Amino acid sequence: MQKVNFKNLTTTELNEFISKAAEELTKRANKSPRVITARKKVIEDAKSDLENLKDSTMCDGYEVGSYATVPEYHINRKKRVVTVLLKGYRSGRIYAKGIAKCDPRDTFNEHIGKAIALYRALSKKSSYKVLNS
């Protein structure tokens, strides 16, 4: 939307501007339910990916090489970054690290960030939907 100096507009021009703005908002609102539904699906997929990538022999962890690891997530909403450290189950040593940075044009979501960071830490290809959501 463009910046407008309302002081310089006539009543007719102001009414036209308001009508155009209302039409634009209506168009956006009509598209919104589909976009929201698709976004919810991607978030649910990201949550399920976090569970599906777990090693079945471990309670709450992932296998990196031959090491059993547990995830430690760091979420920075201000910088729009999610980092995961995969630490040794007993040793606490860091075996893998994954970082997911949210594009400034996108909406930040911690679940999608966690999934992308985890895929990167495990050196696996993430699903197209999660990466491009």
PDB file of C-alpha atoms in Angstrom:
ATOM      1  CA  MET A   1       0.000   0.000   0.000  1.00  0.00           C
ATOM      2  CA  GLN A   2       1.242   3.464  -0.779  1.00  0.00           C
ATOM      3  CA  LYS A   3       1.756   6.343   1.633  1.00  0.00           C
ATOM      4  CA  VAL A   4      -0.783   9.085   1.226  1.00  0.00           C
ATOM      5  CA  ASN A   5      -0.881  12.601   2.615  1.00  0.00           C
ATOM      6  CA  PHE A   6      -4.533  12.861   3.615  1.00  0.00           C
ATOM      7  CA  LYS A   7      -4.354  16.613   4.206  1.00  0.00           C
ATOM      8  CA  ASN A   8      -3.969  17.255   0.463  1.00  0.00           C
ATOM      9  CA  LEU A   9      -6.891  15.041  -0.631  1.00  0.00           C
ATOM     10  CA  THR A  10     -10.341  16.266  -1.554  1.00  0.00           C
ATOM     11  CA  THR A  11     -13.362  14.505  -0.114  1.00  0.00           C
ATOM     12  CA  THR A  12     -13.916  12.649  -3.386  1.00  0.00           C
ATOM     13  CA  GLU A  13     -10.298  11.479  -3.547  1.00  0.00           C
ATOM     14  CA  LEU A  14     -10.445  10.391   0.098  1.00  0.00           C
ATOM     15  CA  ASN A  15     -13.609   8.370  -0.546  1.00  0.00           C
ATOM     16  CA  GLU A  16     -11.980   6.689  -3.565  1.00  0.00           C
ATOM     17  CA  PHE A  17      -8.905   5.851  -1.499  1.00  0.00           C
ATOM     18  CA  ILE A  18     -11.045   4.337   1.275  1.00  0.00           C
ATOM     19  CA  SER A  19     -13.062   2.303  -1.256  1.00  0.00           C
ATOM     20  CA  LYS A  20      -9.907   0.887  -2.859  1.00  0.00           C
ATOM     21  CA  ALA A  21      -8.442   0.064   0.550  1.00  0.00           C
ATOM     22  CA  ALA A  22     -11.667  -1.701   1.578  1.00  0.00           C
ATOM     23  CA  GLU A  23     -11.660  -3.752  -1.646  1.00  0.00           C
ATOM     24  CA  GLU A  24      -8.041  -4.770  -1.055  1.00  0.00           C
ATOM     25  CA  LEU A  25      -8.788  -5.840   2.508  1.00  0.00           C
ATOM     26  CA  THR A  26     -11.806  -7.839   1.335  1.00  0.00           C
ATOM     27  CA  LYS A  27      -9.660  -9.654  -1.246  1.00  0.00           C
ATOM     28  CA  ARG A  28      -7.082 -10.498   1.420  1.00  0.00           C
ATOM     29  CA  ALA A  29      -9.760 -11.684   3.849  1.00  0.00           C
ATOM     30  CA  ASN A  30     -11.277 -13.985   1.227  1.00  0.00           C
ATOM     31  CA  LYS A  31      -7.890 -15.668   0.614  1.00  0.00           C
ATOM     32  CA  SER A  32      -7.034 -15.878   4.288  1.00  0.00           C
ATOM     33  CA  PRO A  33      -8.910 -19.063   5.372  1.00  0.00           C
ATOM     34  CA  ARG A  34      -7.124 -21.215   2.780  1.00  0.00           C
ATOM     35  CA  VAL A  35      -3.751 -19.756   3.674  1.00  0.00           C
ATOM     36  CA  ILE A  36      -4.380 -20.263   7.395  1.00  0.00           C
ATOM     37  CA  THR A  37      -5.486 -23.864   6.840  1.00  0.00           C
ATOM     38  CA  ALA A  38      -2.393 -24.609   4.733  1.00  0.00           C
ATOM     39  CA  ARG A  39      -0.152 -22.979   7.351  1.00  0.00           C
ATOM     40  CA  LYS A  40      -1.720 -25.078  10.129  1.00  0.00           C
ATOM     41  CA  LYS A  41      -1.068 -28.211   8.067  1.00  0.00           C
ATOM     42  CA  VAL A  42       2.597 -27.272   7.634  1.00  0.00           C
ATOM     43  CA  ILE A  43       2.937 -26.623  11.382  1.00  0.00           C
ATOM     44  CA  GLU A  44       1.359 -30.007  12.164  1.00  0.00           C
ATOM     45  CA  ASP A  45       3.718 -31.658   9.667  1.00  0.00           C
ATOM     46  CA  ALA A  46       6.685 -29.964  11.369  1.00  0.00           C
ATOM     47  CA  LYS A  47       5.541 -31.235  14.778  1.00  0.00           C
ATOM     48  CA  SER A  48       5.121 -34.768  13.466  1.00  0.00           C
ATOM     49  CA  ASP A  49       8.555 -34.611  11.795  1.00  0.00           C
ATOM     50  CA  LEU A  50      10.109 -33.881  15.197  1.00  0.00           C
ATOM     51  CA  GLU A  51       8.557 -37.095  16.509  1.00  0.00           C
ATOM     52  CA  ASN A  52       9.163 -39.219  13.409  1.00  0.00           C
ATOM     53  CA  LEU A  53      12.885 -38.435  13.295  1.00  0.00           C
ATOM     54  CA  LYS A  54      13.431 -39.800  16.808  1.00  0.00           C
ATOM     55  CA  ASP A  55      15.369 -43.016  17.151  1.00  0.00           C
ATOM     56  CA  SER A  56      12.931 -45.780  18.107  1.00  0.00           C
ATOM     57  CA  THR A  57      15.434 -47.321  20.546  1.00  0.00           C
ATOM     58  CA  MET A  58      15.694 -44.106  22.564  1.00  0.00           C
ATOM     59  CA  CYS A  59      12.986 -42.448  24.632  1.00  0.00           C
ATOM     60  CA  ASP A  60      13.428 -38.825  23.666  1.00  0.00           C
ATOM     61  CA  GLY A  61      16.454 -38.546  21.432  1.00  0.00           C
ATOM     62  CA  TYR A  62      18.113 -38.911  18.088  1.00  0.00           C
ATOM     63  CA  GLU A  63      21.021 -40.941  16.777  1.00  0.00           C
ATOM     64  CA  VAL A  64      24.026 -39.035  15.430  1.00  0.00           C
ATOM     65  CA  GLY A  65      26.519 -41.484  14.011  1.00  0.00           C
ATOM     66  CA  SER A  66      26.601 -44.149  16.690  1.00  0.00           C
ATOM     67  CA  TYR A  67      25.885 -41.717  19.528  1.00  0.00           C
ATOM     68  CA  ALA A  68      22.633 -41.341  21.397  1.00  0.00           C
ATOM     69  CA  THR A  69      21.779 -37.652  21.669  1.00  0.00           C
ATOM     70  CA  VAL A  70      19.094 -35.468  23.169  1.00  0.00           C
ATOM     71  CA  PRO A  71      18.035 -32.149  21.633  1.00  0.00           C
ATOM     72  CA  GLU A  72      18.476 -28.793  23.308  1.00  0.00           C
ATOM     73  CA  TYR A  73      16.538 -26.071  21.505  1.00  0.00           C
ATOM     74  CA  HIS A  74      17.330 -22.363  21.701  1.00  0.00           C
ATOM     75  CA  ILE A  75      14.606 -20.088  20.353  1.00  0.00           C
ATOM     76  CA  ASN A  76      15.283 -16.396  19.794  1.00  0.00           C
ATOM     77  CA  ARG A  77      12.040 -14.773  18.676  1.00  0.00           C
ATOM     78  CA  LYS A  78      13.586 -11.332  18.439  1.00  0.00           C
ATOM     79  CA  LYS A  79      16.237 -12.489  15.950  1.00  0.00           C
ATOM     80  CA  ARG A  80      13.833 -15.086  14.458  1.00  0.00           C
ATOM     81  CA  VAL A  81      16.326 -17.940  14.868  1.00  0.00           C
ATOM     82  CA  VAL A  82      15.988 -21.495  16.169  1.00  0.00           C
ATOM     83  CA  THR A  83      19.098 -23.487  17.078  1.00  0.00           C
ATOM     84  CA  VAL A  84      19.246 -27.118  18.120  1.00  0.00           C
ATOM     85  CA  LEU A  85      22.213 -28.729  19.833  1.00  0.00           C
ATOM     86  CA  LEU A  86      22.259 -32.516  19.802  1.00  0.00           C
ATOM     87  CA  LYS A  87      24.133 -33.431  22.966  1.00  0.00           C
ATOM     88  CA  GLY A  88      25.369 -36.815  24.077  1.00  0.00           C
ATOM     89  CA  TYR A  89      22.829 -38.613  26.222  1.00  0.00           C
ATOM     90  CA  ARG A  90      25.291 -39.152  29.071  1.00  0.00           C
ATOM     91  CA  SER A  91      28.329 -37.060  28.203  1.00  0.00           C
ATOM     92  CA  GLY A  92      26.601 -33.797  27.311  1.00  0.00           C
ATOM     93  CA  ARG A  93      29.062 -33.350  24.451  1.00  0.00           C
ATOM     94  CA  ILE A  94      27.704 -31.561  21.394  1.00  0.00           C
ATOM     95  CA  TYR A  95      27.650 -33.964  18.422  1.00  0.00           C
ATOM     96  CA  ALA A  96      25.597 -31.882  15.988  1.00  0.00           C
ATOM     97  CA  LYS A  97      24.175 -28.399  15.599  1.00  0.00           C
ATOM     98  CA  GLY A  98      21.442 -27.069  13.348  1.00  0.00           C
ATOM     99  CA  ILE A  99      20.343 -23.485  12.759  1.00  0.00           C
ATOM    100  CA  ALA A 100      17.145 -22.218  11.136  1.00  0.00           C
ATOM    101  CA  LYS A 101      16.792 -18.518  10.369  1.00  0.00           C
ATOM    102  CA  CYS A 102      13.434 -17.069   9.408  1.00  0.00           C
ATOM    103  CA  ASP A 103      13.332 -14.841   6.340  1.00  0.00           C
ATOM    104  CA  PRO A 104      12.230 -11.274   7.241  1.00  0.00           C
ATOM    105  CA  ARG A 105       9.325 -11.618   4.794  1.00  0.00           C
ATOM    106  CA  ASP A 106       8.004 -14.785   6.499  1.00  0.00           C
ATOM    107  CA  THR A 107       6.052 -15.326   9.685  1.00  0.00           C
ATOM    108  CA  PHE A 108       8.170 -16.872  12.454  1.00  0.00           C
ATOM    109  CA  ASN A 109       6.977 -20.204  13.867  1.00  0.00           C
ATOM    110  CA  GLU A 110       9.037 -22.089  16.420  1.00  0.00           C
ATOM    111  CA  HIS A 111       7.784 -25.557  15.386  1.00  0.00           C
ATOM    112  CA  ILE A 112       8.755 -25.051  11.759  1.00  0.00           C
ATOM    113  CA  GLY A 113      12.098 -23.622  12.921  1.00  0.00           C
ATOM    114  CA  LYS A 114      12.701 -26.614  15.189  1.00  0.00           C
ATOM    115  CA  ALA A 115      12.000 -29.051  12.357  1.00  0.00           C
ATOM    116  CA  ILE A 116      14.297 -27.256   9.910  1.00  0.00           C
ATOM    117  CA  ALA A 117      17.089 -26.928  12.499  1.00  0.00           C
ATOM    118  CA  LEU A 118      16.761 -30.609  13.415  1.00  0.00           C
ATOM    119  CA  TYR A 119      16.896 -31.714   9.771  1.00  0.00           C
ATOM    120  CA  ARG A 120      20.056 -29.656   9.351  1.00  0.00           C
ATOM    121  CA  ALA A 121      21.630 -31.052  12.528  1.00  0.00           C
ATOM    122  CA  LEU A 122      20.913 -34.597  11.381  1.00  0.00           C
ATOM    123  CA  SER A 123      22.155 -33.756   7.853  1.00  0.00           C
ATOM    124  CA  LYS A 124      18.896 -34.906   6.322  1.00  0.00           C
ATOM    125  CA  LYS A 125      16.895 -33.239   3.603  1.00  0.00           C
ATOM    126  CA  SER A 126      13.835 -31.525   4.995  1.00  0.00           C
ATOM    127  CA  SER A 127      10.466 -31.810   3.370  1.00  0.00           C
ATOM    128  CA  TYR A 128       9.745 -29.196   0.722  1.00  0.00           C
ATOM    129  CA  LYS A 129       6.594 -27.966   2.500  1.00  0.00           C
ATOM    130  CA  VAL A 130       8.310 -27.284   5.826  1.00  0.00           C
ATOM    131  CA  LEU A 131      11.293 -25.561   4.301  1.00  0.00           C
ATOM    132  CA  ASN A 132       9.231 -23.288   2.058  1.00  0.00           C
ATOM    133  CA  SER A 133       6.428 -22.380   4.441  1.00  0.00           C
TER     134      SER A 133
END
